[in-house]
mmCIF file of C-alpha atoms and ligand atoms in Angstrom:
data_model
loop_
_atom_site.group_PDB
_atom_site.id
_atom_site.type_symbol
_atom_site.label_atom_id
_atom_site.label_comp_id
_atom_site.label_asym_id
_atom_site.label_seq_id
_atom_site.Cartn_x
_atom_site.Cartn_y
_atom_site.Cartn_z
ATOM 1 C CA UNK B 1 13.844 -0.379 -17.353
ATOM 2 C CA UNK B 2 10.317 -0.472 -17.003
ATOM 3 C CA UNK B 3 8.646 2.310 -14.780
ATOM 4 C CA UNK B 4 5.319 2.525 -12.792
ATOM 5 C CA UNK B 5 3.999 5.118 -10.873
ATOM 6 C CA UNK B 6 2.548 4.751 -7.742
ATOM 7 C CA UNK B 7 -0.730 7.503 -6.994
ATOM 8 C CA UNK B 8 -1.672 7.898 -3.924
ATOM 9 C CA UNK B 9 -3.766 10.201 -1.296
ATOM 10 C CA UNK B 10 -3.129 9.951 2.172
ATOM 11 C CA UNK B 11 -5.016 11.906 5.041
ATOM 12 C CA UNK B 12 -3.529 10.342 8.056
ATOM 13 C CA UNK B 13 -0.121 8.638 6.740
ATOM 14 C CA UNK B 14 -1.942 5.204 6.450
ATOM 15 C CA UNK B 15 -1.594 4.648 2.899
ATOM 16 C CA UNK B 16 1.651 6.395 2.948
ATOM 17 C CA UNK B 17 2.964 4.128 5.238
ATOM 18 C CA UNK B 18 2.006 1.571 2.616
ATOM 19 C CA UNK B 19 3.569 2.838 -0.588
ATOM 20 C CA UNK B 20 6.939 3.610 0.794
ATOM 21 C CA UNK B 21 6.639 0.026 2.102
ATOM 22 C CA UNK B 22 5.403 -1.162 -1.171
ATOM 23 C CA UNK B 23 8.305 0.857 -3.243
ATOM 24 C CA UNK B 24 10.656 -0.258 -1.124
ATOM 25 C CA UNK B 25 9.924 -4.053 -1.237
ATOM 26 C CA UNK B 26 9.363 -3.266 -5.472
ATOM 27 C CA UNK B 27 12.790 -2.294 -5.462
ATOM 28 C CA UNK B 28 14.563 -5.289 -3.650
ATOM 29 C CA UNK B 29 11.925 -7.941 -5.549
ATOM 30 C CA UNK B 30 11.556 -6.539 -9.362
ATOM 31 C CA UNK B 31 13.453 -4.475 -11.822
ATOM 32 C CA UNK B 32 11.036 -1.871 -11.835
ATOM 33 C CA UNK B 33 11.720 1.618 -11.752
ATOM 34 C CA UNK B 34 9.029 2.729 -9.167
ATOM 35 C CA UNK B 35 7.818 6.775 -8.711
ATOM 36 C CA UNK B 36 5.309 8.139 -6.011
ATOM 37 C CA UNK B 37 2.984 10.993 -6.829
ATOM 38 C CA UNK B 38 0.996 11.629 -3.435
ATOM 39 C CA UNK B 39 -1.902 14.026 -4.990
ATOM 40 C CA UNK B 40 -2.392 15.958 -1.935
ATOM 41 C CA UNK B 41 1.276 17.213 -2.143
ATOM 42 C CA UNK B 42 0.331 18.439 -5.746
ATOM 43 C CA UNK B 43 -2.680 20.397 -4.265
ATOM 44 C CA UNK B 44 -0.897 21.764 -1.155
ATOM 45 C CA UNK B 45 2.164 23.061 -3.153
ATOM 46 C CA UNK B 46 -0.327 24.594 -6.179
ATOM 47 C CA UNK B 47 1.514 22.361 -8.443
ATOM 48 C CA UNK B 48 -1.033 21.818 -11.235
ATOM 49 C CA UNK B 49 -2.042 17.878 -12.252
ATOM 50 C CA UNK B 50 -0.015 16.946 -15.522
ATOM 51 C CA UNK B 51 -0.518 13.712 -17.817
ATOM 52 C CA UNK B 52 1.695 10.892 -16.587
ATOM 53 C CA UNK B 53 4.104 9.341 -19.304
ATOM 54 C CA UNK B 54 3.566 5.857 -18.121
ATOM 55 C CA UNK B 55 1.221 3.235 -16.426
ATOM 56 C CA UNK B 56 0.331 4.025 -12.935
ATOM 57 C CA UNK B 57 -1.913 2.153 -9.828
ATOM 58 C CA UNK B 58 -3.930 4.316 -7.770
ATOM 59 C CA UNK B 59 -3.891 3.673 -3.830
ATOM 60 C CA UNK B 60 -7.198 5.331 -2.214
ATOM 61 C CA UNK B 61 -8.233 5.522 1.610
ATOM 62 C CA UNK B 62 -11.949 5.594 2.200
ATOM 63 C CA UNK B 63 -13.353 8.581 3.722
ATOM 64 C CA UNK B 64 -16.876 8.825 3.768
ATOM 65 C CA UNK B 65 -19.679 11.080 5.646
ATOM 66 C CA UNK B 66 -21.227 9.063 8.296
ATOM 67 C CA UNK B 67 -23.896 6.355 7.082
ATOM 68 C CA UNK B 68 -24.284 2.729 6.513
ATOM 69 C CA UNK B 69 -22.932 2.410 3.139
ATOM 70 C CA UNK B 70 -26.562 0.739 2.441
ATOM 71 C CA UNK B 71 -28.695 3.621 1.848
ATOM 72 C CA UNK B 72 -26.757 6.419 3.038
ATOM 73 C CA UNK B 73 -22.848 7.091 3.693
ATOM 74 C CA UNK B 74 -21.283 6.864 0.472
ATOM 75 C CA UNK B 75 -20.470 10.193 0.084
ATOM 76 C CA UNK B 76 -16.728 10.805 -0.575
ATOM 77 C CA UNK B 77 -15.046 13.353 1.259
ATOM 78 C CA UNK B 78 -11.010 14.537 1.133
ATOM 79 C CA UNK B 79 -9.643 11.994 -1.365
ATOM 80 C CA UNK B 80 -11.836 13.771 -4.376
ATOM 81 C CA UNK B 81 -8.334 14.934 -5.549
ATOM 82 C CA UNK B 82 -7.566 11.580 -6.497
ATOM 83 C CA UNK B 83 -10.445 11.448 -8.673
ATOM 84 C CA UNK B 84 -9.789 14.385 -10.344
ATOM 85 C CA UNK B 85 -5.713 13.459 -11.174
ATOM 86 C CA UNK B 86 -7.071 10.154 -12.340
ATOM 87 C CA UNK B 87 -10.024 12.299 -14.871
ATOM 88 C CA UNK B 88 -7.208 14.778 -16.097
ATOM 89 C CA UNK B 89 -6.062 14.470 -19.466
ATOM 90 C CA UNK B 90 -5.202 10.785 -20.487
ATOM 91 C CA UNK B 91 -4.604 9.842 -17.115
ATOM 92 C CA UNK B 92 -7.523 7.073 -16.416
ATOM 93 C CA UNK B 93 -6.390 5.021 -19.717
ATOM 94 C CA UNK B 94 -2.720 4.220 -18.027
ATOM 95 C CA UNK B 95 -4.512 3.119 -14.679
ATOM 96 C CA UNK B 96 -4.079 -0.337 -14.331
ATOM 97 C CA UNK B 97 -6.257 -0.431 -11.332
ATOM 98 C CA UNK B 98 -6.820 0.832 -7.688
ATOM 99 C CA UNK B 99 -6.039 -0.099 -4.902
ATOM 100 C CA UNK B 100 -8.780 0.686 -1.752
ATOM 101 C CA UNK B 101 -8.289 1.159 2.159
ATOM 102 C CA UNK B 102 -9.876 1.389 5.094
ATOM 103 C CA UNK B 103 -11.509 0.180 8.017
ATOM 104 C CA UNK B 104 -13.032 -2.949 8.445
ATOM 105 C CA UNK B 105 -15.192 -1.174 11.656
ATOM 106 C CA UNK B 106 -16.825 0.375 8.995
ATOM 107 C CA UNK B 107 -18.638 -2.895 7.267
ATOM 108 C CA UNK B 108 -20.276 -1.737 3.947
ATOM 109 C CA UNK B 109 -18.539 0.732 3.881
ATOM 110 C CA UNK B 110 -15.026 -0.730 4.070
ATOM 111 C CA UNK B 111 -13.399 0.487 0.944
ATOM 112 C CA UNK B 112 -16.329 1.463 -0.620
ATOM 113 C CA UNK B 113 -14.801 4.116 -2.632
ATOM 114 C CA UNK B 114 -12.480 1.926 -4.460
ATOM 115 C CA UNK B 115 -15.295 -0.015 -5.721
ATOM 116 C CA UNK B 116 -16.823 3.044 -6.653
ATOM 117 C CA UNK B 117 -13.927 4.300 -8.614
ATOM 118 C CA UNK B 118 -13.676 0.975 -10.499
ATOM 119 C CA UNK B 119 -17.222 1.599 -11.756
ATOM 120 C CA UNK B 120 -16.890 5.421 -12.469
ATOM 121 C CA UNK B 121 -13.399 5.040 -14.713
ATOM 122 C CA UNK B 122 -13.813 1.180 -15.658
ATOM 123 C CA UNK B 123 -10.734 -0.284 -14.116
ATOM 124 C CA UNK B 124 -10.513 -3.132 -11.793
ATOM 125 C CA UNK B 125 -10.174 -2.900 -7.839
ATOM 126 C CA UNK B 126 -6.951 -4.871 -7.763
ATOM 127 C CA UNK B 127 -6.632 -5.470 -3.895
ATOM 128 C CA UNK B 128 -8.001 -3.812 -0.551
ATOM 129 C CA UNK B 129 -5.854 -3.655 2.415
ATOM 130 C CA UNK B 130 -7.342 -2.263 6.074
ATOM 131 C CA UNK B 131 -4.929 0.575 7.490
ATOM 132 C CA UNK B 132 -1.337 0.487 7.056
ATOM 133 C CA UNK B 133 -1.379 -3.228 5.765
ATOM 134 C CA UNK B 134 0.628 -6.239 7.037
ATOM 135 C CA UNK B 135 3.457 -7.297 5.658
ATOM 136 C CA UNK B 136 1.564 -9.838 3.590
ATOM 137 C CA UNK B 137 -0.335 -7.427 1.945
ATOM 138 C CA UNK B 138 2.648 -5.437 0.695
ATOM 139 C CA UNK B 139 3.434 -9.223 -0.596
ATOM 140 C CA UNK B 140 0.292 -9.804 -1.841
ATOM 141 C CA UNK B 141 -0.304 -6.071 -3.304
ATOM 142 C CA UNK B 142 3.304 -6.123 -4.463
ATOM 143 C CA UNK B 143 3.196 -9.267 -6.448
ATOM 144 C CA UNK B 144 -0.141 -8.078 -8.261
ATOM 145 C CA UNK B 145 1.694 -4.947 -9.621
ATOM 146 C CA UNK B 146 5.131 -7.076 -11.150
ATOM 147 C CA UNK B 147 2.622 -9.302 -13.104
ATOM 148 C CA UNK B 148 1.081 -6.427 -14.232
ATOM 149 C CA UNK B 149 3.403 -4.135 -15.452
HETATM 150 C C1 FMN K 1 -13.817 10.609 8.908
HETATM 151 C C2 FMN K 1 -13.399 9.218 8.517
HETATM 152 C C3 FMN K 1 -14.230 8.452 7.724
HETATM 153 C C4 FMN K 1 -13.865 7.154 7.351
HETATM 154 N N1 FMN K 1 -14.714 6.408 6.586
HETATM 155 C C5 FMN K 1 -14.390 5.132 6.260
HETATM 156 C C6 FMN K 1 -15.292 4.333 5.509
HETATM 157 O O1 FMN K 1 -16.395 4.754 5.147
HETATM 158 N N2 FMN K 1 -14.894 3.079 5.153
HETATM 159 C C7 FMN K 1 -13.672 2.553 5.522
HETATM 160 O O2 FMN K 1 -13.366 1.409 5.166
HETATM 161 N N3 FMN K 1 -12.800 3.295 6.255
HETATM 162 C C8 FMN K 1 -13.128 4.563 6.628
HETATM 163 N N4 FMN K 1 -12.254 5.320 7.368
HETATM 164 C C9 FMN K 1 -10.957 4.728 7.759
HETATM 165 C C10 FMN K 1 -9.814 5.179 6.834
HETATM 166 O O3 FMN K 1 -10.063 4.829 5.495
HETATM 167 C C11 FMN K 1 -8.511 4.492 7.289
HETATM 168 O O4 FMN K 1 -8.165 4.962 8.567
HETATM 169 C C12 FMN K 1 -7.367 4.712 6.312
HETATM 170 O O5 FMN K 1 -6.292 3.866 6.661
HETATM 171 C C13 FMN K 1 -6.899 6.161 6.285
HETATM 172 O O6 FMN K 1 -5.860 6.288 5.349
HETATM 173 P P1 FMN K 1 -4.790 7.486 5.415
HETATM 174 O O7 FMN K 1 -4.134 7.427 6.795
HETATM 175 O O8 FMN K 1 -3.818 7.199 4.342
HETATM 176 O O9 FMN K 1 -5.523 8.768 5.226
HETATM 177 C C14 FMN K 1 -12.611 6.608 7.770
HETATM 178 C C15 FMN K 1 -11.777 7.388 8.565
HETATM 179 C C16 FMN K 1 -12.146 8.674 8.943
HETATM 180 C C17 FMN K 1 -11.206 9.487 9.813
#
């Protein structure tokens, strides 16, 4: 059976929301054998980051300081921990891609992050979704992740 993890960081139980919807829908529509890692469990319980043994799609909120997200506001704050899971060990080469949320109130800003990470580790944004996603975004994000794996 194949396996994919599911990465996540979730502040405010947005994107949390979102996986378990995601997993669940996985499970009923594809064979795969789907796993969570929320990073900011790993970091709260001390547990240190570890290599993953398979291929994995990151979900990341956007949380940045103030701004415009045109020549100010793009600095990340709180999700860095994702980051940092994705850079340790081999990690980044089993990322097929991120997925980015936010707020659309926040214009250039909205999702910047995601984009961000794309360019940093050189994998493709695979979707955005704006808070805790509709049911066709689960569809949509959920469809994305069976052709890829
Ligand atoms: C302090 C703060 C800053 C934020 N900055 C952005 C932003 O720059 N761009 C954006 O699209 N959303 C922004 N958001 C919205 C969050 O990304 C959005 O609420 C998301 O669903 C939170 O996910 P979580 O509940 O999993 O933590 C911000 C929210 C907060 C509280």
């Amino acid at each position: 059976m194949k396996k994919v993890y599911l990465v996540y960081i979730s502040l405010s139980g947005n994107t949390e929301s979102f996986v378990k919807r995601l997993t669940t829908f996985l499970q009923f529509q594809s064979d795969l054998q789907v796993e969570q890692v929320h990073v900011k469990d790993l970091v709260k319980q001390d547990i240190p980051f570890y290599e993953l043994d398979g291929p994995f799609v990151a979900f990341l909120p956007t949380y940045l300081e103030g701004g415009n997200g045109v020549d100010n506001g793009d600095v990340e704050i709180l999700t860095n921990p994702l980051g940092d899971f994705i850079a340790y060990g081999g990690n980044v080469d089993k990322c097929l891609g991120i997925i980015g949320s936010g707020n659309r109130n926040f214009n250039n800003q909205y999702c910047l992050t995601a984009k961000q990470y794309a360019e940093r580790f050189g994998f493709p944004v695979l979707a955005n979704f704006e808070l805790r996603g509709l049911q066709n975004d689960i569809e949509r994000v959920g469809k994305k992740i069976m052709e890829l794996v």
